[in-house]
Amino acid sequence: MKPSAFDYQRVARVEEAIDLLARHGEDAKILAGGQSLVAMMNYRLVEPKLLIDITGIEGLASIEEKGGFVDVGAAVTQARLMAWPALAERLPLLAKAMPHIGHFQTRSRGTVCGSIAHSDPSSELPLVLATLGGQVVLRSKRGSRTLAADDFQTGPLSTAREPDEMVVAVRFPVRQAGAGYAFDEVTQRQGDFAICSVAAVATAQEVRLGVGGVAGRPTVTRLSGAALANPDGALNAFAWELGGSDDIHATAQYRRQLVRRIGRRIIEEAQSCRS
Amino acid sequence: MPELKTIGRKSISFVLNGKPVVAEVEPRMLLSDFLRQELGRTDIHVGCEHGVCGACTIRFDGRPARSCLMFAVQADGHRVDTVESLATQEGALNDLQRAFRTHHGLQCGYCTPGILMSAEAYLEGHPDPSEAEVREMLSGHLCRCTGYVGMVRAILATAKARKDGKAAAE
């Protein structure tokens, strides 16, 4: 339960962080809130040789709306985004999902970008980003690139990030006019990993439905027309497609049932709160 | 031969319960271990060491934090408060601590320091919480003795008393 030895560097600018990443690659890890990374280090599931502490980089501390997105910098904690005055108005799905993330005591340090970079298949933020069709901004000494959420997270705890790249921001699309949003999840205890989490965006034409905790990464499907008028058949097919497996928390059958039941309820809730 | 790891120690200075601390630490030293083992602060209770139980919760720059999910080097230049910061220098308990006693908010007491630090931070931002909100906040702590009922009452009573402007335990 003690991490193995490593070196620690606190950096003041993104350029210093990506310079260290270019030199140390896979041996280095970015440290922001540390709410997943340090627990994994305590278990020695990861043993980085260098931690690059980015919490002091001023340029990464902003929450800013521009061009139809809200850009959240890599040093922004979950608690800070939850306290952002425009959250419920501009990012209603996040406003509904964020109280489910961990606990008051972990949201105070855990970062928004950190959770997405960590890419746990049952985490709320990667699911919201995928369901909204958001983006992840990566930087390295080679330059900057922006990936769609779907291209960023490739599987459980794995992403398209190269070893010399760092996540500098994530971009959440702002509320669509007339759309409705809903989120819910099932956990064994408040704040635990979700056995199944469901997010939905309902517009006049379709519902985008995202499910976390079942497949190896958040998975989004679109329902429209006849499938939306009577969604049980489509939800059943989607539940099987996700290919969940038995583990110590739940059986695959139970997870499929959750997709069908919570999915149905969340679709209806998202449709009913369309403005 | 295993590779000998010789990673240098770092100088840190921070403010602990209002007093300056200067030390040299290995980067891998957890903040919880540094406070308890190096500084002898036995008010830091170390439980699960992976961020689940909440026993080691402190306030870091005023915000609640698991000290087992932080390294001592991260404290450099910051402010750390432990449960010792709540009582007066003469050892008189504060109103929240007295309410925990009055309402049987603890039994063995192992989880209590962390819960008190969380509750203090929470009440600053939420001076008039509902019972459901207090329970949601307490979900970040494990207590195996009390069943939480007493501490919910203690926190609600303290919030009310602070709002009414009088000490809860009177």
XYZ file of C-alpha atoms in Angstrom:
445
model
C 0.000 0.000 0.000
C 2.941 2.348 -0.520
C 3.936 3.632 -3.940
C 7.323 2.752 -5.366
C 9.961 5.459 -5.688
C 9.544 8.243 -8.214
C 10.706 11.772 -8.874
C 8.350 14.743 -8.653
C 8.358 17.948 -10.689
C 5.957 20.826 -10.234
C 5.626 22.813 -13.461
C 4.288 26.323 -14.053
C 3.712 26.124 -17.817
C 2.296 23.581 -20.280
C 5.550 23.837 -22.281
C 7.532 22.498 -19.313
C 5.096 19.610 -18.862
C 5.220 18.508 -22.512
C 8.986 18.923 -22.557
C 9.238 16.467 -19.642
C 6.769 14.122 -21.357
C 8.838 14.241 -24.558
C 11.937 13.242 -22.587
C 10.417 10.621 -20.279
C 7.444 9.272 -22.286
C 5.787 6.285 -20.672
C 7.915 6.600 -17.529
C 6.164 9.890 -16.691
C 2.607 10.508 -15.521
C 0.694 13.756 -15.242
C -0.510 14.405 -11.679
C -3.533 16.659 -11.287
C -6.109 15.666 -8.632
C -4.580 12.224 -8.159
C -7.858 10.660 -7.047
C -7.395 7.654 -9.341
C -3.659 7.797 -10.043
C -2.448 7.892 -6.428
C -4.771 5.044 -5.408
C -3.346 2.976 -8.286
C 0.185 3.943 -7.267
C -0.514 2.895 -3.663
C -1.516 -0.512 -5.020
C 1.504 -0.452 -7.365
C -0.786 -1.030 -10.305
C 1.197 1.795 -11.906
C 4.800 2.677 -11.035
C 5.743 5.880 -12.833
C 9.315 7.101 -12.485
C 8.288 10.755 -12.704
C 5.166 12.651 -11.667
C 4.559 15.996 -13.370
C 2.318 18.112 -11.142
C 0.241 20.424 -13.354
C -2.095 21.826 -10.700
C -0.162 25.100 -10.599
C -0.415 25.858 -14.346
C -2.567 28.973 -14.467
C -3.486 28.560 -18.124
C -5.186 25.226 -17.362
C -7.498 26.575 -14.654
C -10.183 28.066 -16.895
C -13.782 27.198 -17.720
C -14.675 29.073 -20.889
C -17.529 28.971 -23.387
C -16.521 29.495 -27.009
C -17.797 28.354 -30.386
C -20.600 26.142 -29.085
C -18.398 24.346 -26.543
C -17.489 24.818 -22.905
C -13.728 24.255 -22.658
C -12.600 22.912 -19.289
C -8.868 23.135 -18.568
C -6.853 20.251 -17.134
C -6.437 21.817 -13.685
C -10.175 22.413 -13.123
C -11.527 20.248 -10.308
C -14.904 18.542 -10.468
C -16.039 20.672 -7.516
C -15.147 23.854 -9.395
C -17.082 22.867 -12.490
C -20.071 21.880 -10.309
C -19.954 25.359 -8.766
C -19.718 27.090 -12.171
C -22.771 29.391 -12.132
C -23.806 28.621 -15.732
C -23.578 24.824 -15.395
C -27.293 23.963 -15.237
C -28.115 26.408 -18.047
C -25.255 25.597 -20.462
C -24.390 21.969 -19.575
C -27.573 20.434 -18.125
C -26.409 16.824 -18.609
C -23.265 17.508 -16.570
C -25.326 19.239 -13.887
C -27.357 16.016 -13.540
C -24.417 13.593 -13.743
C -21.744 15.299 -11.643
C -23.322 14.749 -8.190
C -22.869 11.004 -8.881
C -19.073 11.339 -9.234
C -17.249 9.905 -6.210
C -17.840 11.993 -3.110
C -17.755 15.584 -1.863
C -14.307 14.725 -0.457
C -12.894 13.457 -3.788
C -14.581 15.943 -6.142
C -12.723 18.684 -4.278
C -9.431 17.469 -5.786
C -10.375 15.184 -8.686
C -10.227 16.963 -12.038
C -12.621 16.807 -14.984
C -9.857 16.138 -17.511
C -8.187 13.634 -15.178
C -11.276 11.462 -15.050
C -11.542 11.516 -18.847
C -7.813 10.808 -19.295
C -8.114 7.907 -16.807
C -11.039 6.510 -18.876
C -12.620 4.141 -16.404
C -15.514 2.476 -18.282
C -17.906 3.139 -15.379
C -16.998 6.813 -14.827
C -19.615 9.496 -15.328
C -17.535 12.143 -17.132
C -16.334 9.972 -20.055
C -19.957 8.842 -20.523
C -21.266 12.418 -20.585
C -18.516 13.498 -22.990
C -19.277 10.587 -25.332
C -23.058 11.093 -25.208
C -22.781 14.823 -25.931
C -20.223 14.225 -28.706
C -17.514 16.247 -26.963
C -13.813 16.540 -27.706
C -10.455 16.074 -26.011
C -7.580 18.485 -26.691
C -4.086 16.957 -26.567
C -0.740 18.717 -26.675
C 2.810 17.548 -27.184
C 6.031 19.082 -28.447
C 4.918 17.871 -31.852
C 1.848 20.094 -31.748
C -1.795 20.081 -30.737
C -4.665 17.862 -31.848
C -8.333 17.565 -30.989
C -10.025 14.170 -30.900
C -13.721 13.311 -30.729
C -14.583 11.544 -27.460
C -15.350 8.397 -29.448
C -11.852 8.399 -30.973
C -10.151 9.280 -27.687
C -11.309 6.478 -25.406
C -10.406 3.150 -26.999
C -11.221 0.759 -24.141
C -11.081 0.290 -20.367
C -8.390 2.651 -18.999
C -7.004 3.060 -22.503
C -7.027 6.012 -24.844
C -5.518 7.239 -28.110
C -3.163 9.547 -26.178
C 0.484 9.051 -27.188
C 3.041 8.812 -24.352
C 4.404 12.305 -25.111
C 0.968 13.940 -25.142
C -1.036 15.458 -22.316
C -4.736 16.280 -22.113
C -4.880 20.068 -21.784
C -8.661 20.514 -22.031
C -11.939 18.765 -22.734
C -14.740 20.405 -24.696
C -18.389 19.821 -23.842
C -20.985 20.902 -26.455
C -23.368 23.456 -24.910
C -27.083 22.803 -24.528
C -28.875 22.436 -27.858
C -31.957 24.620 -28.134
C -35.060 22.533 -27.463
C -33.170 19.412 -26.321
C -33.862 17.480 -23.088
C -31.219 15.789 -20.955
C -31.341 13.007 -18.356
C -28.888 10.874 -16.380
C -29.076 8.097 -13.795
C -26.990 5.175 -12.587
C -27.117 2.162 -10.299
C -24.387 1.690 -7.696
C -24.113 -0.501 -4.634
C -23.487 2.546 -2.451
C -23.592 6.289 -3.106
C -20.387 7.275 -4.919
C -19.315 3.733 -5.855
C -18.400 2.668 -9.366
C -21.528 2.424 -11.505
C -22.800 -1.051 -12.341
C -24.725 0.661 -15.117
C -25.008 4.368 -15.920
C -27.245 5.903 -18.577
C -27.256 9.370 -20.158
C -29.647 10.673 -22.808
C -30.053 13.703 -25.056
C -33.534 14.020 -26.603
C -34.225 16.276 -29.580
C -37.351 16.535 -31.725
C -35.992 13.921 -34.159
C -34.007 11.456 -32.046
C -32.589 10.344 -28.714
C -28.865 9.807 -28.234
C -28.485 7.237 -25.484
C -25.131 6.527 -23.815
C -24.405 3.628 -21.462
C -21.426 3.255 -19.132
C -20.285 0.470 -16.819
C -21.316 -2.388 -19.127
C -19.001 -2.403 -22.161
C -15.275 -1.603 -22.006
C -15.986 2.040 -22.732
C -19.014 4.363 -22.863
C -21.174 3.363 -25.824
C -23.688 5.612 -27.574
C -26.634 4.621 -29.758
C -29.191 6.737 -31.631
C -32.879 5.996 -31.552
C -35.375 7.584 -33.930
C -38.622 6.836 -35.771
C -40.228 3.477 -34.959
C -37.399 2.461 -32.599
C -38.103 5.543 -30.522
C -41.895 5.171 -30.580
C -41.505 1.746 -28.961
C -37.948 1.627 -27.574
C -38.071 -1.714 -25.708
C -36.967 -3.764 -28.719
C -34.120 -1.382 -29.573
C -33.024 -1.232 -25.927
C -32.959 -5.025 -25.732
C -30.815 -5.262 -28.873
C -28.504 -2.533 -27.505
C -28.245 -4.304 -24.125
C -27.036 -7.482 -25.874
C -24.708 -5.546 -28.190
C -22.866 -4.057 -25.212
C -21.597 -7.528 -24.304
C -21.347 -7.017 -20.547
C -19.840 -9.802 -18.500
C -20.303 -11.303 -15.042
C -18.111 -9.894 -12.302
C -18.149 -9.657 -8.511
C -20.577 -6.710 -8.641
C -23.259 -8.000 -11.016
C -24.097 -10.595 -13.621
C -24.239 -9.821 -17.331
C -27.965 -10.611 -17.240
C -28.560 -8.057 -14.469
C -26.627 -5.444 -16.433
C -28.733 -6.079 -19.546
C -31.849 -5.679 -17.447
C -30.534 -2.363 -16.094
C -29.862 -1.104 -19.632
C -33.458 -1.955 -20.604
C -35.107 -0.533 -17.472
C -33.002 2.556 -16.768
C -32.674 3.180 -20.502
C -36.455 3.316 -20.889
C -36.857 5.642 -17.915
C -34.035 7.971 -18.952
C -35.335 8.213 -22.542
C -38.730 9.236 -21.188
C -37.212 11.689 -18.714
C -35.042 13.337 -21.392
C -38.032 13.653 -23.735
C -40.242 15.102 -21.017
C -37.760 17.848 -20.144
C -37.314 19.058 -23.729
C -37.840 22.804 -23.726
C 20.808 -7.388 -8.133
C 17.736 -5.196 -7.845
C 18.297 -1.666 -9.026
C 18.893 0.622 -6.080
C 16.486 3.525 -6.232
C 18.084 6.722 -5.044
C 15.656 9.492 -5.716
C 16.532 12.637 -3.864
C 14.524 14.151 -1.092
C 12.691 17.419 -1.672
C 12.501 20.397 0.643
C 8.968 21.396 1.532
C 7.419 24.055 3.690
C 3.752 24.456 4.450
C 1.395 25.679 7.147
C -0.065 22.983 9.411
C -2.865 24.076 11.736
C -1.581 27.646 11.527
C 2.069 26.815 12.258
C 4.914 26.529 9.735
C 6.417 23.120 8.940
C 9.760 22.750 7.128
C 10.987 19.298 6.156
C 12.731 17.135 3.600
C 10.722 14.267 2.150
C 11.012 11.532 -0.412
C 8.479 12.214 -3.186
C 6.789 8.860 -2.555
C 5.953 9.749 1.063
C 2.161 9.989 1.352
C 0.911 13.112 3.095
C -1.000 10.919 5.580
C 2.180 9.005 6.476
C 4.208 12.192 6.678
C 1.783 13.785 9.116
C 1.449 10.692 11.288
C 4.837 8.981 11.083
C 7.217 11.916 10.585
C 5.427 14.647 12.511
C 3.761 12.358 15.055
C 0.312 13.837 14.472
C -1.804 10.987 15.764
C -4.984 12.866 14.877
C -4.388 11.593 11.315
C -6.036 8.186 11.247
C -4.921 6.009 8.362
C -7.516 3.475 7.257
C -7.668 2.031 3.769
C -4.787 3.928 2.097
C -6.591 4.065 -1.229
C -9.068 6.865 -0.832
C -12.182 4.911 0.069
C -12.685 5.081 3.845
C -12.170 8.802 4.483
C -10.510 8.369 7.895
C -7.472 10.437 6.858
C -9.473 13.378 5.475
C -7.848 16.761 6.093
C -8.494 20.248 4.767
C -6.058 21.272 2.048
C -6.257 25.015 1.422
C -9.620 24.790 3.163
C -11.044 22.068 0.918
C -11.558 18.498 2.102
C -8.983 16.011 0.817
C -7.923 12.412 1.406
C -4.379 12.736 2.740
C -3.626 9.161 1.589
C -4.228 10.266 -2.013
C -1.666 13.040 -1.778
C 2.073 13.165 -1.447
C 3.759 15.334 1.152
C 5.642 17.160 -1.633
C 2.305 18.420 -2.949
C 1.762 20.311 0.310
C 4.727 22.594 -0.395
C 3.477 26.174 -0.238
C -0.036 25.191 0.858
C -2.141 25.102 4.018
C -3.074 21.858 5.770
C -5.543 21.599 8.632
C -6.201 18.525 10.730
C -8.790 17.915 13.432
C -6.439 19.459 15.983
C -7.248 22.824 14.420
C -10.837 22.657 15.683
C -10.302 22.770 19.451
C -8.854 25.802 21.214
C -5.210 25.774 22.307
C -6.389 24.912 25.805
C -8.149 21.862 24.368
C -11.751 23.040 24.550
C -13.765 21.268 21.852
C -15.586 23.331 19.251
C -19.367 23.286 18.816
C -19.349 20.523 16.173
C -17.154 18.284 18.318
C -19.404 18.867 21.352
C -22.455 18.050 19.224
C -20.836 14.754 18.166
C -20.518 13.906 21.868
C -24.039 15.033 22.727
C -25.659 13.134 19.850
C -23.487 9.989 20.074
C -21.879 10.757 16.716
C -18.970 8.443 17.480
C -18.229 5.163 19.189
C -14.679 3.892 18.629
C -13.722 7.253 17.135
C -11.413 5.992 14.430
C -13.350 7.619 11.564
C -14.210 10.767 13.535
C -11.278 13.128 12.743
C -11.849 12.785 9.001
C -15.597 13.193 9.341
C -15.211 16.324 11.448
C -12.919 17.902 8.836
C -15.370 17.042 6.027
C -18.312 18.347 8.017
C -16.568 21.631 8.831
C -15.687 22.174 5.160
C -19.203 21.209 4.102
C -20.970 23.494 6.580
C -18.911 26.470 5.401
C -20.323 26.092 1.898
C -23.733 24.723 2.933
C -24.781 26.487 6.147
C -28.343 25.119 6.043
C -28.158 21.544 4.701
C -31.044 19.070 4.494
C -30.702 15.637 6.081
C -30.356 14.101 2.608
C -27.498 16.471 1.793
C -25.701 15.632 5.041
C -26.080 11.924 4.296
C -24.742 12.450 0.777
C -21.694 14.234 2.229
C -21.198 11.448 4.805
C -21.253 8.820 2.037
C -17.581 9.707 1.567
C -16.764 8.200 4.964
C -16.974 4.687 6.353
C -18.057 4.227 9.979
C -18.484 0.674 11.205
C -19.838 1.496 14.683
C -22.540 4.100 14.681
C -24.817 3.591 11.719
C -24.352 7.335 11.038
C -27.637 8.414 12.676
C -25.952 10.225 15.571
C -23.528 12.097 13.350
C -26.311 13.209 10.999
C -28.114 14.628 14.038
C -24.931 16.262 15.341
C -24.188 17.983 12.034
C -27.771 19.165 11.547
C -27.895 20.421 15.145
C -24.615 22.299 14.688
C -25.832 23.889 11.458
C -29.025 24.982 13.169
C -27.240 26.286 16.246
C -24.722 28.203 14.156
C -27.587 29.650 12.200
C -29.415 30.565 15.385
C -26.148 32.003 16.654
C -25.737 29.856 19.713
C -23.613 26.835 20.588
C -25.196 23.466 19.790
C -24.178 21.748 22.959
C -25.656 24.300 25.341
